[in-house]
């Protein structure tokens, strides 16, 4: 199969296993391309992509823009903070005005869960969800899966624990969907107040003890506490959170096997992960960032339907 079953990338929930494998295999080819001296290919020449960021981003935004440039697409960037959104323009009006300038594909990050799905039903362009509130972050999950596969050879049968603020995390939900579709076992670990009640209905086990979770897993994906999405206190202090759920070198070195450590970024060093763990040989955090470009190239290339060209 060389075509995706979807017209947009709204979430991992909408993808099937073949879609995910097609994206990961295509990303492997693009990873080879971006490691060549000449990193650019003409695959998306004549395609115009708008990057619409209504929320802050470093990795996702730069990674999409680099991916578009490596594919020879034309790129326009939009930030809500210095746009006419501040004058009251709606999301659909904003996007339709941008599309009137002959834009073919929209990459959007938005604080509202479901914003990408809402847009895909109302505008005539390919939509890629670059993170919608606490809902989904599909390209993060795809680059995480690519990075695990690259490090461990395969995902099927592997044990992955996602640690931290699961309740407010779009990375957690997209990772759960993606890893399960690829045959991995997924657990979550964190304070009870930061684990959503629905999580077990997804076939995910909950482990409240960090050490037990780490002894069980092959890979630990450490998440940031999303203070900006927390309207109430979910734990007494950050210091206590770190004592219970922070990953430090002493714990890592005391485990009976060498696990792989991941983090989607941005990192709060010294809170969910110490610097010596983040920068250790067991960490693949910068591999995740590198792989993000290849994975996003694959997503845009496949959605544009350029495989036959
Ligand atoms: N991982 C991630 O989405 O990072 P940014 O918020 O910097 O894009």
CSV table of C-alpha atoms and ligand atoms in Angstrom, one decimal:
chain,number,residue,atom,x,y,z
A,1,UNK,CA,0.0,0.0,0.0
A,2,UNK,CA,1.4,3.4,-1.0
A,3,UNK,CA,-1.5,5.6,-0.1
A,4,UNK,CA,-2.9,6.8,3.3
A,5,UNK,CA,-6.5,6.0,4.1
A,6,UNK,CA,-7.1,9.6,5.3
A,7,UNK,CA,-7.1,13.0,3.5
A,8,UNK,CA,-5.9,14.9,6.6
A,9,UNK,CA,-3.7,14.1,9.6
A,10,UNK,CA,-6.1,15.0,12.5
A,11,UNK,CA,-5.1,12.4,15.0
A,12,UNK,CA,-3.5,9.0,15.3
A,13,UNK,CA,-7.0,7.7,16.2
A,14,UNK,CA,-8.1,8.1,12.6
A,15,UNK,CA,-5.0,6.2,11.2
A,16,UNK,CA,-4.8,2.4,10.7
A,17,UNK,CA,-1.7,0.3,11.2
A,18,UNK,CA,-0.9,0.4,7.5
A,19,UNK,CA,-1.0,4.2,7.5
A,20,UNK,CA,1.4,4.4,10.4
A,21,UNK,CA,3.8,1.8,8.8
A,22,UNK,CA,3.6,3.7,5.5
A,23,UNK,CA,4.5,6.9,7.2
A,24,UNK,CA,7.4,5.3,9.2
A,25,UNK,CA,8.8,3.6,6.1
A,26,UNK,CA,8.6,6.8,4.0
A,27,UNK,CA,10.2,8.7,6.8
A,28,UNK,CA,13.2,6.3,6.7
A,29,UNK,CA,13.7,7.2,3.1
A,30,UNK,CA,13.6,10.9,3.9
A,31,UNK,CA,16.0,10.5,6.8
A,32,UNK,CA,18.5,9.2,4.3
A,33,UNK,CA,17.8,12.3,2.1
A,34,UNK,CA,18.3,14.8,4.9
A,35,UNK,CA,21.6,13.2,5.9
A,36,UNK,CA,23.0,13.7,2.4
A,37,UNK,CA,25.2,16.7,1.6
A,38,UNK,CA,22.4,18.0,-0.6
A,39,UNK,CA,19.3,17.7,1.6
A,40,UNK,CA,16.7,19.1,-0.7
A,41,UNK,CA,14.3,17.2,-3.0
A,42,UNK,CA,11.7,18.6,-5.4
A,43,UNK,CA,8.9,16.4,-4.1
A,44,UNK,CA,6.5,19.3,-3.1
A,45,UNK,CA,7.6,21.9,-5.6
A,46,UNK,CA,4.5,24.1,-6.5
A,47,UNK,CA,2.8,23.2,-3.2
A,48,UNK,CA,2.1,26.0,-0.7
A,49,UNK,CA,1.9,25.2,3.0
A,50,UNK,CA,0.7,27.6,5.7
A,51,UNK,CA,2.0,27.0,9.3
A,52,UNK,CA,-0.7,28.4,11.6
A,53,UNK,CA,0.4,28.5,15.2
A,54,UNK,CA,-2.1,29.7,17.7
A,55,UNK,CA,0.0,28.3,20.6
A,56,UNK,CA,3.7,28.5,21.4
A,57,UNK,CA,6.1,26.0,19.8
A,58,UNK,CA,9.8,25.5,19.1
A,59,UNK,CA,10.4,22.0,17.9
A,60,UNK,CA,7.1,21.3,16.0
A,61,UNK,CA,7.1,24.6,14.2
A,62,UNK,CA,10.7,24.7,13.1
A,63,UNK,CA,10.6,21.0,12.2
A,64,UNK,CA,7.6,21.4,9.9
A,65,UNK,CA,9.1,24.5,8.3
A,66,UNK,CA,12.4,22.7,7.7
A,67,UNK,CA,10.6,19.6,6.4
A,68,UNK,CA,8.6,21.9,3.9
A,69,UNK,CA,11.8,23.6,2.8
A,70,UNK,CA,13.6,20.2,2.3
A,71,UNK,CA,10.7,19.1,0.1
A,72,UNK,CA,10.9,22.4,-1.9
A,73,UNK,CA,7.4,23.6,-0.9
A,74,UNK,CA,6.5,27.3,-0.6
A,75,UNK,CA,6.0,28.2,3.0
A,76,UNK,CA,4.0,31.0,4.9
A,77,UNK,CA,4.1,31.3,8.6
A,78,UNK,CA,1.3,32.7,10.8
A,79,UNK,CA,1.4,33.5,14.5
A,80,UNK,CA,-1.8,34.3,16.2
A,81,UNK,CA,-0.1,36.8,18.6
A,82,UNK,CA,0.6,39.3,15.8
A,83,UNK,CA,-2.4,38.7,13.5
A,84,UNK,CA,-5.9,39.9,13.0
A,85,UNK,CA,-7.1,37.2,15.4
A,86,UNK,CA,-6.4,39.8,18.0
A,87,UNK,CA,-9.0,42.0,16.3
A,88,UNK,CA,-11.7,39.3,16.6
A,89,UNK,CA,-11.4,37.4,13.4
A,90,UNK,CA,-12.7,33.8,13.6
A,91,UNK,CA,-10.6,30.7,13.0
A,92,UNK,CA,-12.5,29.8,9.8
A,93,UNK,CA,-12.4,33.3,8.5
A,94,UNK,CA,-8.6,33.5,9.2
A,95,UNK,CA,-7.9,30.2,7.4
A,96,UNK,CA,-10.2,30.9,4.5
A,97,UNK,CA,-8.5,34.3,3.9
A,98,UNK,CA,-5.1,32.5,4.0
A,99,UNK,CA,-6.5,29.8,1.5
A,100,UNK,CA,-7.7,32.6,-0.8
A,101,UNK,CA,-4.0,33.3,-1.4
A,102,UNK,CA,-3.8,29.8,-3.0
A,103,UNK,CA,-2.5,27.7,-0.1
A,104,UNK,CA,-2.8,23.9,-0.4
A,105,UNK,CA,-2.0,22.6,3.0
A,106,UNK,CA,-2.4,23.9,6.5
A,107,UNK,CA,-0.4,22.8,9.6
A,108,UNK,CA,-2.1,24.1,12.7
A,109,UNK,CA,-1.4,24.2,16.4
A,110,UNK,CA,-4.4,25.4,18.5
A,111,UNK,CA,-5.3,25.4,22.2
A,112,UNK,CA,-8.8,24.0,21.6
A,113,UNK,CA,-9.2,20.2,21.5
A,114,UNK,CA,-10.8,19.3,18.2
A,115,UNK,CA,-9.7,22.5,16.4
A,116,UNK,CA,-8.1,20.6,13.5
A,117,UNK,CA,-11.2,18.3,13.0
A,118,UNK,CA,-13.4,21.5,13.1
A,119,UNK,CA,-11.3,23.1,10.4
A,120,UNK,CA,-11.1,20.0,8.2
A,121,UNK,CA,-14.9,20.0,7.9
A,122,UNK,CA,-15.1,23.7,6.9
A,123,UNK,CA,-12.1,24.6,4.6
A,124,UNK,CA,-10.9,23.2,1.4
A,125,UNK,CA,-7.3,22.3,2.2
A,126,UNK,CA,-5.3,19.4,3.6
A,127,UNK,CA,-5.1,19.9,7.4
A,128,UNK,CA,-2.3,18.6,9.7
A,129,UNK,CA,-2.8,18.8,13.4
A,130,UNK,CA,0.3,20.0,15.0
A,131,UNK,CA,-1.2,19.8,18.5
A,132,UNK,CA,-4.8,20.6,19.6
A,133,UNK,CA,-5.0,21.4,23.3
A,134,UNK,CA,-4.8,18.3,25.5
A,135,UNK,CA,-6.3,16.1,22.6
A,136,UNK,CA,-3.7,14.8,20.1
A,137,UNK,CA,-0.2,15.6,18.7
A,138,UNK,CA,0.0,13.0,15.9
A,139,UNK,CA,3.3,13.9,14.4
A,140,UNK,CA,4.9,13.7,17.9
A,141,UNK,CA,3.6,10.2,18.3
A,142,UNK,CA,4.8,9.2,14.8
A,143,UNK,CA,8.3,10.6,15.5
A,144,UNK,CA,8.4,8.9,18.9
A,145,UNK,CA,7.4,5.6,17.3
A,146,UNK,CA,10.1,6.1,14.5
A,147,UNK,CA,12.7,6.8,17.2
A,148,UNK,CA,11.8,3.7,19.3
A,149,UNK,CA,11.9,1.5,16.2
A,150,UNK,CA,15.2,3.0,15.2
A,151,UNK,CA,16.7,2.3,18.7
A,152,UNK,CA,15.1,-1.1,19.5
A,153,UNK,CA,14.6,-2.5,16.0
A,154,UNK,CA,10.8,-3.0,16.4
A,155,UNK,CA,7.8,-1.8,18.4
A,156,UNK,CA,5.7,-4.9,18.5
A,157,UNK,CA,5.8,-6.5,22.0
A,158,UNK,CA,7.9,-3.6,23.5
A,159,UNK,CA,6.9,-2.2,26.9
A,160,UNK,CA,6.5,1.6,27.1
A,161,UNK,CA,5.7,3.6,30.1
A,162,UNK,CA,4.5,7.2,29.8
A,163,UNK,CA,5.3,9.1,33.0
A,164,UNK,CA,3.8,12.4,34.3
A,165,UNK,CA,1.0,14.7,33.5
A,166,UNK,CA,-1.2,12.3,31.4
A,167,UNK,CA,-4.3,14.3,32.0
A,168,UNK,CA,-3.2,17.4,30.1
A,169,UNK,CA,-1.0,15.6,27.6
A,170,UNK,CA,-1.8,15.4,23.9
A,171,UNK,CA,1.5,13.5,23.5
A,172,UNK,CA,0.3,10.8,25.8
A,173,UNK,CA,-3.0,10.1,24.0
A,174,UNK,CA,-1.4,10.1,20.5
A,175,UNK,CA,1.4,7.9,21.8
A,176,UNK,CA,-1.1,5.4,23.3
A,177,UNK,CA,-3.0,5.1,20.0
A,178,UNK,CA,0.1,4.8,17.9
A,179,UNK,CA,2.1,2.4,20.1
A,180,UNK,CA,-0.9,0.1,20.6
A,181,UNK,CA,-1.7,0.0,16.9
A,182,UNK,CA,1.9,-1.1,16.3
A,183,UNK,CA,1.6,-3.9,19.0
A,184,UNK,CA,3.4,-2.4,22.0
A,185,UNK,CA,2.2,-2.7,25.6
A,186,UNK,CA,1.6,0.8,27.2
A,187,UNK,CA,1.4,1.8,30.9
A,188,UNK,CA,1.1,5.2,32.4
A,189,UNK,CA,2.6,6.3,35.7
A,190,UNK,CA,2.0,9.5,37.7
A,191,UNK,CA,0.0,11.0,40.5
A,192,UNK,CA,-3.6,9.7,40.6
A,193,UNK,CA,-4.8,13.3,40.1
A,194,UNK,CA,-3.0,13.5,36.7
A,195,UNK,CA,-4.3,10.2,35.3
A,196,UNK,CA,-7.6,10.5,33.5
A,197,UNK,CA,-10.3,8.0,34.6
A,198,UNK,CA,-10.9,6.9,31.0
A,199,UNK,CA,-7.4,5.7,30.4
A,200,UNK,CA,-8.0,2.1,31.4
A,201,UNK,CA,-10.8,1.9,28.8
A,202,UNK,CA,-8.1,2.3,26.2
A,203,UNK,CA,-6.4,-0.9,27.4
A,204,UNK,CA,-3.7,1.0,29.2
A,205,UNK,CA,-2.5,-0.1,32.7
A,206,UNK,CA,-1.9,2.4,35.5
A,207,UNK,CA,1.2,2.1,37.8
A,208,UNK,CA,1.5,4.6,40.6
A,209,UNK,CA,5.0,3.5,41.6
A,210,UNK,CA,7.7,5.0,39.4
A,211,UNK,CA,10.3,2.4,40.3
A,212,UNK,CA,8.0,-0.5,39.5
A,213,UNK,CA,7.0,1.1,36.2
A,214,UNK,CA,10.7,1.6,35.2
A,215,UNK,CA,11.6,-2.0,36.1
A,216,UNK,CA,8.7,-3.2,33.9
A,217,UNK,CA,9.5,-1.1,30.8
A,218,UNK,CA,11.9,-1.1,27.8
A,219,UNK,CA,11.2,2.6,27.2
A,220,UNK,CA,10.2,5.5,29.6
A,221,UNK,CA,8.7,8.6,28.0
A,222,UNK,CA,9.0,11.4,30.6
A,223,UNK,CA,6.4,14.1,30.2
A,224,UNK,CA,6.5,17.7,31.4
A,225,UNK,CA,4.0,19.0,34.0
A,226,UNK,CA,1.8,21.3,32.0
A,227,UNK,CA,1.3,24.1,34.5
A,228,UNK,CA,-0.1,26.3,31.8
A,229,UNK,CA,-3.1,23.9,31.4
A,230,UNK,CA,-3.7,23.4,35.2
A,231,UNK,CA,-6.4,25.6,36.7
A,232,UNK,CA,-6.2,23.9,40.1
A,233,UNK,CA,-3.4,22.2,42.2
A,234,UNK,CA,-3.0,18.6,41.2
A,235,UNK,CA,-0.1,17.9,43.7
A,236,UNK,CA,1.2,19.8,46.7
A,237,UNK,CA,4.5,21.2,45.3
A,238,UNK,CA,6.8,20.6,42.3
A,239,UNK,CA,9.5,19.4,44.7
A,240,UNK,CA,7.2,16.6,46.0
A,241,UNK,CA,6.3,15.7,42.4
A,242,UNK,CA,10.0,15.4,41.6
A,243,UNK,CA,10.7,13.2,44.6
A,244,UNK,CA,7.9,10.8,43.6
A,245,UNK,CA,8.0,10.9,39.8
A,246,UNK,CA,11.2,12.6,38.7
A,247,UNK,CA,13.8,10.4,36.9
A,248,UNK,CA,17.3,10.8,38.2
A,249,UNK,CA,20.6,9.0,37.4
A,250,UNK,CA,20.5,7.1,40.7
A,251,UNK,CA,17.2,5.5,39.9
A,252,UNK,CA,18.2,4.9,36.2
A,253,UNK,CA,21.5,3.2,37.2
A,254,UNK,CA,19.8,1.1,39.8
A,255,UNK,CA,17.4,-0.6,37.4
A,256,UNK,CA,18.1,-4.3,36.4
A,257,UNK,CA,18.3,-3.4,32.7
A,258,UNK,CA,19.2,-0.4,30.5
A,259,UNK,CA,16.0,1.3,29.5
A,260,UNK,CA,15.6,3.9,26.7
A,261,UNK,CA,14.7,7.4,28.0
A,262,UNK,CA,12.5,9.8,25.9
A,263,UNK,CA,11.0,13.2,26.3
A,264,UNK,CA,8.9,15.2,23.8
A,265,UNK,CA,10.3,18.5,25.0
A,266,UNK,CA,10.3,21.2,26.2
A,267,UNK,CA,12.2,19.7,29.2
A,268,UNK,CA,11.9,21.2,32.7
A,269,UNK,CA,15.4,20.0,33.8
A,270,UNK,CA,15.4,19.0,37.5
A,271,UNK,CA,11.6,18.5,37.6
A,272,UNK,CA,10.5,15.4,35.6
A,273,UNK,CA,14.1,14.5,34.5
A,274,UNK,CA,17.5,15.5,35.7
A,275,UNK,CA,20.1,16.9,33.3
A,276,UNK,CA,22.4,13.9,33.7
A,277,UNK,CA,19.6,11.6,32.6
A,278,UNK,CA,18.4,13.9,29.7
A,279,UNK,CA,22.0,14.1,28.4
A,280,UNK,CA,22.9,10.4,29.1
A,281,UNK,CA,23.7,7.6,26.6
A,282,UNK,CA,20.3,6.1,27.4
A,283,UNK,CA,18.4,9.3,26.3
A,284,UNK,CA,17.2,9.6,22.7
A,285,UNK,CA,15.7,13.0,23.1
A,286,UNK,CA,17.8,14.7,20.4
A,287,UNK,CA,17.2,11.7,18.0
A,288,UNK,CA,13.5,12.4,18.5
A,289,UNK,CA,14.0,16.0,17.4
A,290,UNK,CA,16.1,14.9,14.4
A,291,UNK,CA,13.6,12.3,13.3
A,292,UNK,CA,10.8,14.8,13.5
A,293,UNK,CA,11.9,16.4,10.3
A,294,UNK,CA,11.9,13.2,8.3
A,295,UNK,CA,8.6,12.1,9.8
A,296,UNK,CA,6.9,15.4,8.9
A,297,UNK,CA,8.4,15.2,5.4
A,298,UNK,CA,6.8,11.8,5.1
A,299,UNK,CA,3.4,13.0,6.4
A,300,UNK,CA,3.2,16.0,4.0
A,301,UNK,CA,4.5,14.0,1.0
A,302,UNK,CA,1.9,11.3,1.5
A,303,UNK,CA,-1.0,13.7,2.2
A,304,UNK,CA,-0.1,15.6,-1.0
A,305,UNK,CA,-0.4,12.4,-2.9
A,306,UNK,CA,2.9,12.9,-4.7
A,307,UNK,CA,4.0,9.2,-4.5
A,308,UNK,CA,3.1,8.5,-8.2
A,309,UNK,CA,5.0,11.6,-9.5
B,1,LIG,N1,7.3,18.5,21.5
B,1,LIG,C1,6.7,19.7,21.1
B,1,LIG,O1,5.5,19.7,20.6
B,1,LIG,O2,7.5,20.8,21.3
B,1,LIG,P1,7.1,22.2,20.9
B,1,LIG,O3,5.9,22.6,21.8
B,1,LIG,O4,8.3,23.1,21.1
B,1,LIG,O5,6.6,22.3,19.5
